[in-house]
CSV table of C-alpha atoms and ligand atoms in Angstrom, one decimal:
chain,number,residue,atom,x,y,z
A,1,UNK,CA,-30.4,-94.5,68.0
A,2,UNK,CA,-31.4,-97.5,70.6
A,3,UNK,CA,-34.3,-95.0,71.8
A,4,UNK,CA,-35.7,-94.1,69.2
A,5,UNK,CA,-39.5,-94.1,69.9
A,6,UNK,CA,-42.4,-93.4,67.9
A,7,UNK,CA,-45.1,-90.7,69.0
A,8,UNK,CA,-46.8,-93.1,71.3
A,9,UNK,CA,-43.6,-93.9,72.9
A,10,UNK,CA,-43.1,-97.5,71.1
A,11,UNK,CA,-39.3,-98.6,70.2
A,12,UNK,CA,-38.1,-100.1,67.0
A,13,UNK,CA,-37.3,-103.7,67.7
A,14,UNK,CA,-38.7,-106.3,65.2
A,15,UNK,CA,-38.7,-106.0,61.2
A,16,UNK,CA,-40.7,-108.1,58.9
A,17,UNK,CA,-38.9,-109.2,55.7
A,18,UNK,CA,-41.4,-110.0,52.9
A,19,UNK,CA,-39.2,-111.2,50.3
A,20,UNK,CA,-42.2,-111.9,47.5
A,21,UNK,CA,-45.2,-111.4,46.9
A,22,UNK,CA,-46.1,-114.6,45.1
A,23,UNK,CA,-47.6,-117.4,46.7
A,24,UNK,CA,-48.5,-120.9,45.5
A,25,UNK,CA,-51.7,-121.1,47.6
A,26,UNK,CA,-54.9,-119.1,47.4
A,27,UNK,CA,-56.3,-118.6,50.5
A,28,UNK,CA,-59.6,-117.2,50.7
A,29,UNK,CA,-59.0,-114.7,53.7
A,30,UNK,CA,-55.8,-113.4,51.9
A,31,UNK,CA,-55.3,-113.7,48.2
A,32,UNK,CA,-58.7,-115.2,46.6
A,33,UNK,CA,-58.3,-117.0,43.9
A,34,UNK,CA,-60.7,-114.9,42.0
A,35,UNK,CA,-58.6,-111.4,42.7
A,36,UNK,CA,-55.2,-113.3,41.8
A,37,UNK,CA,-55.9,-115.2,39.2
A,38,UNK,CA,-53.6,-116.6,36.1
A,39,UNK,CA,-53.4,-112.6,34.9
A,40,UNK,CA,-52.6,-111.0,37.7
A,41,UNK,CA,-50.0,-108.8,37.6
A,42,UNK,CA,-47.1,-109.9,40.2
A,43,UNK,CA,-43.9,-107.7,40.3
A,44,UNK,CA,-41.3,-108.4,38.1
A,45,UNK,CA,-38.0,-109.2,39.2
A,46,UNK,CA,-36.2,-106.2,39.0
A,47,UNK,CA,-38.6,-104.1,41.3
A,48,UNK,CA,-38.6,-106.8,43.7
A,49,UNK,CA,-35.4,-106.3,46.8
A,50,UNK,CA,-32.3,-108.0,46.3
A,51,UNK,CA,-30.7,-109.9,49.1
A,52,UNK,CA,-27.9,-107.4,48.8
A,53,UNK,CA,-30.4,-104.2,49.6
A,54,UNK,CA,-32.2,-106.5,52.4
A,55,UNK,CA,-28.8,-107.0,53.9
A,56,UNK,CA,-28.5,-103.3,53.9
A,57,UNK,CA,-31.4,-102.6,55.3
A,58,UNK,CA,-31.4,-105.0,58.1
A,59,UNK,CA,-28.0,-103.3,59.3
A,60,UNK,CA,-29.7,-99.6,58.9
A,61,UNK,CA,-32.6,-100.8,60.7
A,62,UNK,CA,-30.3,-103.0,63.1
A,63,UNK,CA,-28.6,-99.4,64.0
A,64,UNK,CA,-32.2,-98.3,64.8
A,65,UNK,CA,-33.1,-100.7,67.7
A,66,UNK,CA,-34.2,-104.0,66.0
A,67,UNK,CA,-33.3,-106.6,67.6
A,68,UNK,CA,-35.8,-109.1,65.8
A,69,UNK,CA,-36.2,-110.3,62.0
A,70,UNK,CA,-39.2,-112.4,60.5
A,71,UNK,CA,-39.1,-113.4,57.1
A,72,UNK,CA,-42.4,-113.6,55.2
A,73,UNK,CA,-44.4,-112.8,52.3
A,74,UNK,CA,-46.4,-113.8,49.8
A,75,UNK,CA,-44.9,-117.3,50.3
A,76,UNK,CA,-41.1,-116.5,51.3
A,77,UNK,CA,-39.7,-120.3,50.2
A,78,UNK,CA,-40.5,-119.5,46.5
A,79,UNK,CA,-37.6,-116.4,46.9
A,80,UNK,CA,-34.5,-118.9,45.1
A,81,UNK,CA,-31.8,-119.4,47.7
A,82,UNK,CA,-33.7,-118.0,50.1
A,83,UNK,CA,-31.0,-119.8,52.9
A,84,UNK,CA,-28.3,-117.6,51.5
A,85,UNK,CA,-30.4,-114.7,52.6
A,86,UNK,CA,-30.8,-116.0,55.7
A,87,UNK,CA,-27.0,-116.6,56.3
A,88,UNK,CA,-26.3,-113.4,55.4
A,89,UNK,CA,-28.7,-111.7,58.0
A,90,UNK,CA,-27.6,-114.4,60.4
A,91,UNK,CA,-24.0,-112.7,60.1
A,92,UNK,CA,-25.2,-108.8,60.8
A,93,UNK,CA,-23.9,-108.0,64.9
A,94,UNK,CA,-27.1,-107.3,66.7
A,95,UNK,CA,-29.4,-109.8,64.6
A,96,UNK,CA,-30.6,-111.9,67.8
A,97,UNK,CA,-33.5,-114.0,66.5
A,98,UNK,CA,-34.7,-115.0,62.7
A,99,UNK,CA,-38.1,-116.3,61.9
A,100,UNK,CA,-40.0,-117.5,59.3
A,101,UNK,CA,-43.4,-117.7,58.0
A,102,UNK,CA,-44.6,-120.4,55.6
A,103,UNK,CA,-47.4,-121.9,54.5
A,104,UNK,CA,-45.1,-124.9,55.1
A,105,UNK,CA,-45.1,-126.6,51.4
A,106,UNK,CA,-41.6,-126.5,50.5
A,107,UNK,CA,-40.5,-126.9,54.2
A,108,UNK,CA,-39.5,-130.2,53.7
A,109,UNK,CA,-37.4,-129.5,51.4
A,110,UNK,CA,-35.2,-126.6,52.8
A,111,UNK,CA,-35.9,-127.2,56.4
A,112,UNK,CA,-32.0,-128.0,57.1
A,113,UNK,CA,-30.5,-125.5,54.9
A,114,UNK,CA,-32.4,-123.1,56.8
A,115,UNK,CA,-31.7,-124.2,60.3
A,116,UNK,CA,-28.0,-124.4,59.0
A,117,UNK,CA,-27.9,-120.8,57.8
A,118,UNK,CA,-29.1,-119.6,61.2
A,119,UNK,CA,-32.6,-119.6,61.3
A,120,UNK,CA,-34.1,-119.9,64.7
A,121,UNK,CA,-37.6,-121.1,64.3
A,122,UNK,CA,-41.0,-121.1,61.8
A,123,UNK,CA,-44.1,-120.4,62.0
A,124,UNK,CA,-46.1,-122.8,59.8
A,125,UNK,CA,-49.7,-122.1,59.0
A,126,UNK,CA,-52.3,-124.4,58.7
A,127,UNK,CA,-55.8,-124.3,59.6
A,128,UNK,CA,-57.3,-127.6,59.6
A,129,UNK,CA,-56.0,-131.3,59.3
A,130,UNK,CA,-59.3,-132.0,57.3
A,131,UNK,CA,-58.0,-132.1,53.9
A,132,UNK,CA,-61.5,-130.9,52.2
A,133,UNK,CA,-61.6,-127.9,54.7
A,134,UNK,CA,-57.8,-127.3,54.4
A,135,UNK,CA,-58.5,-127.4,50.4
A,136,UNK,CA,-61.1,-125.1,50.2
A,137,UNK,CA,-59.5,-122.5,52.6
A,138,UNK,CA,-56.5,-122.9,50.4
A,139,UNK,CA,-57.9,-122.8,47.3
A,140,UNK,CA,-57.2,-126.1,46.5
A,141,UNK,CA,-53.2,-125.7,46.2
A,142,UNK,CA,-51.8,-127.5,49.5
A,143,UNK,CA,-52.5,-130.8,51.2
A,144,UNK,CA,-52.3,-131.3,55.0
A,145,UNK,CA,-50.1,-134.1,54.5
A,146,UNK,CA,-47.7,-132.1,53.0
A,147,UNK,CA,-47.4,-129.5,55.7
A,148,UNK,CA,-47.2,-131.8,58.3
A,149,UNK,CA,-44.1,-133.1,56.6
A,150,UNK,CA,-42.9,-130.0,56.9
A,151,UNK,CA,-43.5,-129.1,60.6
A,152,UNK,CA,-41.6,-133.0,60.7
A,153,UNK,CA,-38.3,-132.1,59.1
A,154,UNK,CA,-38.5,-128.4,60.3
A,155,UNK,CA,-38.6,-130.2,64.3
A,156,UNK,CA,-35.6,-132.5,63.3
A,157,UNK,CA,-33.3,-129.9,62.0
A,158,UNK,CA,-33.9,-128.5,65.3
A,159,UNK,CA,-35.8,-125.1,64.1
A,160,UNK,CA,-38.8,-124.2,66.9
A,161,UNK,CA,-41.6,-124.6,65.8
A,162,UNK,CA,-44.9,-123.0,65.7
A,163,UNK,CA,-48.3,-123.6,63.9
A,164,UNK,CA,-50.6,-120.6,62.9
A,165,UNK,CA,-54.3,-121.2,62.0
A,166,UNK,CA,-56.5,-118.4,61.1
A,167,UNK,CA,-60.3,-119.2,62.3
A,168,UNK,CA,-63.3,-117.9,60.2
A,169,UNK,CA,-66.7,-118.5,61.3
A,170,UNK,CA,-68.4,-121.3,59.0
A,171,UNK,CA,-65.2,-122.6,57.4
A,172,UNK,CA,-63.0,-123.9,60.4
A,173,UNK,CA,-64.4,-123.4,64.2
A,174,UNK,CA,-65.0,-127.2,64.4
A,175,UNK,CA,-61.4,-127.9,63.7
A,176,UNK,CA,-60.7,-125.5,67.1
A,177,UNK,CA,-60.4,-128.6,69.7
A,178,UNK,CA,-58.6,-131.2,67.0
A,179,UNK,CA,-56.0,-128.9,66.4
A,180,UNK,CA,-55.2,-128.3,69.5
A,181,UNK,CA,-55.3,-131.7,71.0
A,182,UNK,CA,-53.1,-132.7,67.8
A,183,UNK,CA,-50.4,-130.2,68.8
A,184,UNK,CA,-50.4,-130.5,72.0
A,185,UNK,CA,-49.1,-134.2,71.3
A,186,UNK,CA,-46.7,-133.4,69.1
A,187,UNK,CA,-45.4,-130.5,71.8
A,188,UNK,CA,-45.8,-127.7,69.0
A,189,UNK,CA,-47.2,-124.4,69.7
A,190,UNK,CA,-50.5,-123.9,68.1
A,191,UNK,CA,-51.3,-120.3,67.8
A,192,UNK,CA,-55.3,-119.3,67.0
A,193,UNK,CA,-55.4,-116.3,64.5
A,194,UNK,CA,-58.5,-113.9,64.8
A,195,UNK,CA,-59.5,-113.6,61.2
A,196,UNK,CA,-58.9,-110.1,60.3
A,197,UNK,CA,-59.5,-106.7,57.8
A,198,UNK,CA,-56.5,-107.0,56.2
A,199,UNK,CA,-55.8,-105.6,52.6
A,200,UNK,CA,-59.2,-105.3,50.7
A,201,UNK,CA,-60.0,-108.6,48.6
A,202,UNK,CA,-61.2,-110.9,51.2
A,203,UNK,CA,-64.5,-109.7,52.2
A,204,UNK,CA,-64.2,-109.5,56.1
A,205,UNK,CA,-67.5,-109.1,57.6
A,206,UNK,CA,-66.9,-108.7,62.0
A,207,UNK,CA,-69.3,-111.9,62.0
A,208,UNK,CA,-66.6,-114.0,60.5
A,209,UNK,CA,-64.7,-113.9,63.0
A,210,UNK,CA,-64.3,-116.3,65.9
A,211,UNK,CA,-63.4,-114.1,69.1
A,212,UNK,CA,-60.2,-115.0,71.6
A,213,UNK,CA,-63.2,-116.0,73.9
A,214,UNK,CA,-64.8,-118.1,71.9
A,215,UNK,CA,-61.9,-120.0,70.9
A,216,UNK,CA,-60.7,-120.1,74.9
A,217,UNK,CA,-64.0,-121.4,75.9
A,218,UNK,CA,-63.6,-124.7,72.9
A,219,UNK,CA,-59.9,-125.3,73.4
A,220,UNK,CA,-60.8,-125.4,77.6
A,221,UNK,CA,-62.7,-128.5,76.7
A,222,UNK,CA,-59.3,-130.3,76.9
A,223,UNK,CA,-58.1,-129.1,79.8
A,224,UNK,CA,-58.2,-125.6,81.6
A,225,UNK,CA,-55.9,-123.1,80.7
A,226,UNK,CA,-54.0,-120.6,82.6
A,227,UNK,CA,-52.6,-117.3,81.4
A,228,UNK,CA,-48.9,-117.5,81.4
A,229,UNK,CA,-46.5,-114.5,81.9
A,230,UNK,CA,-45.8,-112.7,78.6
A,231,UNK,CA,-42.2,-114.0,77.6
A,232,UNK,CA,-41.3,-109.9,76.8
A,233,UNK,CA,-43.7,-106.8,76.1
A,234,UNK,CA,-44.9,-106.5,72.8
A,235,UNK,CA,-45.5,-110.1,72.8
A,236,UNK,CA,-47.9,-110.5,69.8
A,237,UNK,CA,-49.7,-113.6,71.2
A,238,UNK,CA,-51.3,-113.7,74.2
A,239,UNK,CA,-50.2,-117.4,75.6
A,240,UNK,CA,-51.8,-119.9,77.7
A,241,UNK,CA,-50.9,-122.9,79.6
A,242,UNK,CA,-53.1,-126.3,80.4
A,243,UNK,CA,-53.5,-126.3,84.3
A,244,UNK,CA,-52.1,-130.1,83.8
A,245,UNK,CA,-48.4,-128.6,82.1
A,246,UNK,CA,-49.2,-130.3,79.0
A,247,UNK,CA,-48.1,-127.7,77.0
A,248,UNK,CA,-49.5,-124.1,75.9
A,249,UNK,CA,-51.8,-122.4,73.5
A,250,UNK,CA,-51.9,-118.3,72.1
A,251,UNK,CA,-54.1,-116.6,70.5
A,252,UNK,CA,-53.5,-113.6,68.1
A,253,UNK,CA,-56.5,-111.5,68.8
A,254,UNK,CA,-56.5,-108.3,66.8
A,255,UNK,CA,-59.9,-107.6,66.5
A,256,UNK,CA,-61.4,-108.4,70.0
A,257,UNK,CA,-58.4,-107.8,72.4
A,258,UNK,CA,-55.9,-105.9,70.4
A,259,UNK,CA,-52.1,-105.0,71.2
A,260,UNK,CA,-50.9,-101.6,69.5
A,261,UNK,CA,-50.2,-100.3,73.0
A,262,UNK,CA,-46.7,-102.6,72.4
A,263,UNK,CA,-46.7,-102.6,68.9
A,264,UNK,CA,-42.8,-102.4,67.7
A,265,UNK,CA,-42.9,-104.1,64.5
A,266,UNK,CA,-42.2,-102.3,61.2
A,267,UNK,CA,-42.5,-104.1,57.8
A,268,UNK,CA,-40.8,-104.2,54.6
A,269,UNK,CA,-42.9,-105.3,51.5
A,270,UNK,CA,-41.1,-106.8,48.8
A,271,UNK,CA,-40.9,-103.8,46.4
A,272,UNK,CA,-39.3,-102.3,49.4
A,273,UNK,CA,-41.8,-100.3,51.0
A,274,UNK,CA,-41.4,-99.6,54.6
A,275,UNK,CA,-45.1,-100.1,56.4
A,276,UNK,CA,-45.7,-98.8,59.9
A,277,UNK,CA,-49.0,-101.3,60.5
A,278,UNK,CA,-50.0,-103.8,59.2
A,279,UNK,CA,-53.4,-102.1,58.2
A,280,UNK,CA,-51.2,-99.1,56.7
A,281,UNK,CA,-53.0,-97.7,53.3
A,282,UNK,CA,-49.2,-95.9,52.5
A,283,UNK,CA,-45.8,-96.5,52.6
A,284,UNK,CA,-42.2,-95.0,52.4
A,285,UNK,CA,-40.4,-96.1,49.1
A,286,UNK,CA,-37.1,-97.5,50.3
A,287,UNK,CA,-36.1,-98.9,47.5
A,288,UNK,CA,-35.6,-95.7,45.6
A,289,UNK,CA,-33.1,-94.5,48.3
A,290,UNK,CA,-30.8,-97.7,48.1
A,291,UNK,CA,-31.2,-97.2,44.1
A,292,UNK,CA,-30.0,-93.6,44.2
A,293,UNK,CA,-26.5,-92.2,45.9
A,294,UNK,CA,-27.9,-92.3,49.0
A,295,UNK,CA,-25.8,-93.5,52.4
A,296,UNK,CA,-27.0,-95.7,54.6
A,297,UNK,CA,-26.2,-92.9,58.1
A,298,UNK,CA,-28.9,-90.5,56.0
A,299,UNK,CA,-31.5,-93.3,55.4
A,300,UNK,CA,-31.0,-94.2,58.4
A,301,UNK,CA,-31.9,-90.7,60.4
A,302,UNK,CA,-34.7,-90.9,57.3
A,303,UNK,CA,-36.0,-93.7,58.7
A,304,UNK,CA,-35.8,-92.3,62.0
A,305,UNK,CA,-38.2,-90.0,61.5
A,306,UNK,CA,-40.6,-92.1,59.6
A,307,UNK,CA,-41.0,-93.7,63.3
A,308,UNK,CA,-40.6,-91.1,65.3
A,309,UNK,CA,-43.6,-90.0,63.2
A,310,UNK,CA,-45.2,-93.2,64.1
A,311,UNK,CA,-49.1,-92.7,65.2
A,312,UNK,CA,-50.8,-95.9,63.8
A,313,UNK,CA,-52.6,-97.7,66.5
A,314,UNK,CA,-55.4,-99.3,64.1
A,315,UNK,CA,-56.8,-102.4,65.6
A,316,UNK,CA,-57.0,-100.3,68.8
A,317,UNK,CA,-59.6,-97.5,67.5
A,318,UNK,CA,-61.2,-100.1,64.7
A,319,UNK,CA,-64.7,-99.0,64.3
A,320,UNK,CA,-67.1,-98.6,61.3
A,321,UNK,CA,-65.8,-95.2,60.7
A,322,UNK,CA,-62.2,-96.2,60.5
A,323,UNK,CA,-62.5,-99.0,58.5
A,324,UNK,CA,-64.8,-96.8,55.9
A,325,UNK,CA,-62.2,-94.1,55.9
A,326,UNK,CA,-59.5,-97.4,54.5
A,327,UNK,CA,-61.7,-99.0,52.1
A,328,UNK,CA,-59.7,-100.2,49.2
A,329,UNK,CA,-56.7,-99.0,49.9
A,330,UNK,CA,-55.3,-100.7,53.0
A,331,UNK,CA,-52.4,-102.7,51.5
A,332,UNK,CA,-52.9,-106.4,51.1
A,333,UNK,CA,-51.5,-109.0,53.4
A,334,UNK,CA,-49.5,-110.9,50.6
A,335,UNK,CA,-47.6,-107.9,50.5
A,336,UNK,CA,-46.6,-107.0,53.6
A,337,UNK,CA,-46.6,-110.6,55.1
A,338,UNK,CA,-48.9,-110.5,58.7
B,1,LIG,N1,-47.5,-117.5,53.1
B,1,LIG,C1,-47.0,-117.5,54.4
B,1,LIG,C2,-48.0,-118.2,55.3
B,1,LIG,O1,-49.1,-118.3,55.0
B,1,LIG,O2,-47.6,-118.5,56.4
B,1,LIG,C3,-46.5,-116.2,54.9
B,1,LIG,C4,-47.4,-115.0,54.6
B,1,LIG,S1,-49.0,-115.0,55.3
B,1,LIG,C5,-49.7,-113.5,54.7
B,1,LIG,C6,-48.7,-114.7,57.0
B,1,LIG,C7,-49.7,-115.1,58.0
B,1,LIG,O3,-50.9,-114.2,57.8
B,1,LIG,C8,-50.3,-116.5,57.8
B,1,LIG,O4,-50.2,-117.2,59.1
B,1,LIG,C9,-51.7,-116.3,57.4
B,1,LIG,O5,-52.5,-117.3,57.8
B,1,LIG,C10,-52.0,-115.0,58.1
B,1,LIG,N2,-53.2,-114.3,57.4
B,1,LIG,C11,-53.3,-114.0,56.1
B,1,LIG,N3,-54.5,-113.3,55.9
B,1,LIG,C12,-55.1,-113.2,57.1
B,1,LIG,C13,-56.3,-112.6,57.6
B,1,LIG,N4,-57.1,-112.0,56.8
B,1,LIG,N5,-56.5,-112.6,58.9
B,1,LIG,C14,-55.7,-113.2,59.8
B,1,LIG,N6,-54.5,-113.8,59.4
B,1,LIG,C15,-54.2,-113.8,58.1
B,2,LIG,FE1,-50.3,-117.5,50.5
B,2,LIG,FE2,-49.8,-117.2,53.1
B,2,LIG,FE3,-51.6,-115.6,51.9
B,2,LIG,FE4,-52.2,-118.2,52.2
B,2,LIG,S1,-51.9,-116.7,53.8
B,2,LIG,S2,-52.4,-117.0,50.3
B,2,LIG,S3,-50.2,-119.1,52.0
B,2,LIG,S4,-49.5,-115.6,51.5
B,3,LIG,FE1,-49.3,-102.7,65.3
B,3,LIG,FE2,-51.0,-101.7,63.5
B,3,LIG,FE3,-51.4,-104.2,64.4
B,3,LIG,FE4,-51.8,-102.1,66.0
B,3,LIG,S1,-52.9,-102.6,64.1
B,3,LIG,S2,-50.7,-104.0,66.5
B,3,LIG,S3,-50.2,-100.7,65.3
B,3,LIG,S4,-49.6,-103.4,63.2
């Protein structure tokens, strides 16, 4: 079922985990603290995947074409023992690359259990090294000092590392050129997020958000940058070098310059719902197969079909009209993980 291919031709090949939907930050553009506040209503244990169904699932959609897996969430390094999760997926033939997502907090502390179990790199987020700007895009939960910590002892136990930091107009433009000088010394990635209409809590206005341009135009006050040759199709970042070979920059632009023409990605939330995009307003209930006597050739061929049913192409034909037609219930990003 290498070939499978959805209805705009796109194959199979990368899966993201998210393993909870809890998070111990509150970050303005994805879970305000005023939506999830002290009484909201997280999922209970037993509706959230086990490691044993993930493991399943990874093989069924292994057999499908992926090729890629990316852990995420909510914030993935509250899921207990999340290494042993990642050692089992490590161990599935046709695994070829595990990833992370974090809001880097508890990296320090499970940074080498990771790398031991077979993870291959992280993606850390952080958006500013001011600590009063990183607090108030945070929701006052995380310090920069903590995070960087992180990115320290993620580097040493030899994980690759990248940094991800969402820029919204107002909050964080001015941290654009610091960032990217500060990375650039420390030789990790830095990859500019375009802030985007994810889920329904945050508020996004199009004015929020700082375009690829924009942000090209700031970080070429360093040095120029030249386009670099995309590592593989589907590549969701499009990357950059400085003309002088310090190093390289990408930029994830969604909303300006977007990519669903190579869009193989398919996502699991943690109640086990299988999202097609990221902006999907419905998914396929999963977890109600692996809980009934169901094999894992016929959810396979189900799942199949779910893709080659595939038509979403969202940030491609976003408009006032499309976004109307999803207010309130596109599903929100600490579900399904970015
Ligand atoms: N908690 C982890 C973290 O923050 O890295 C993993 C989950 S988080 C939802 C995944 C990524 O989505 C993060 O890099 C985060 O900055 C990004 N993100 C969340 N909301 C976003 C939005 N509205 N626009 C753009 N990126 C967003
Ligand atoms: Fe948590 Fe990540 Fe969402 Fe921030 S972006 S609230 S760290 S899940
Ligand atoms: Fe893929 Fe949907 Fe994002 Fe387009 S909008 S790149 S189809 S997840």
């Amino acid at each position: 079922m290498n070939d499978l291919r959805d209805q705009l031709q796109r194959p199979l090949r990368d899966l993201r985990i998210s393993v909870t939907d809890r998070c111990n930050f509150r970050c303005q553009y994805c879970m305000p603290a005023e939506l999830f506040g002290a009484d909201y209503a997280f999922l209970p244990s037993d509706k959230i995947l086990s490691f044993e169904e993930i493991e399943r699932l990874v093989k069924v959609f292994v057999s499908l074409g992926v090729k890629k897996i990316r852990i995420t969430g909510g914030e993935p390094l509250l899921r207990r023992d999340l290494p042993v999760l990642v050692e089992r997926i490590h161990h599935i033939e046709g695994v070829e690359d595990i990833a992370l997502t974090t809001n880097g907090t508890l990296l320090k502390k499970y940074a080498q259990d990771l790398a031991k179990a077979g993870l291959s790199r992280v993606s850390v987020s952080l958006d500013s090294l001011d600590e009063q700007r990183f607090a108030v895009m945070n929701g006052h939960r995380g310090k920069v000092a903590t995070v960087l910590e992180g990115i320290e002892k993620a580097a040493e136990a030899g994980l690759l590392v990248k940094i991800n930091m969402v820029v919204q107009k107002g909050k964080n433009e001015q941290d654009i050129v610091e960032m990217a000088r500060f990375f650039q010394e420390k030789q990790h990635i830095l990859r500019y997020i375009e802030y985007m209409d994810v889920g329904n809590s945050n508020g996004w206005r199009l004015d929020d958000v700082v375009s690829k341009k924009e942000i090209l135009e700031q970080v070429q006050q360093i040095a120029p940058l030249v386009p670099a040759v995309p590592h593989y199709t589907g590549e969701v970042a499009t990357r950059y070098q400085y003309a002088d070979g310090q190093g390289e920059i990408g930029i994830i632009s969604s909303v300006t310059d977007s990519f669903c023409a190579t869009c193989s990605r398919a996502r699991i939330s943690a109640e086990g719902k299988l999202y097609t995009c990221l902006f999907a307003t419905e998914g396929t209930n999963l977890r109600d197969w692996l809980r009934a006597d169901i094999d894992d050739a016929t959810i396979a061929k189900r799942i199949a079909a779910v893709w080659q049913q595939r038509t979403d192409r969202y940030s491609d034909e976003r408009n006032e009209q499309t976004m109307a037609k999803r207010q309130q219930a596109k599903i929100e990003m600490s579900h399904i993980g970015g």
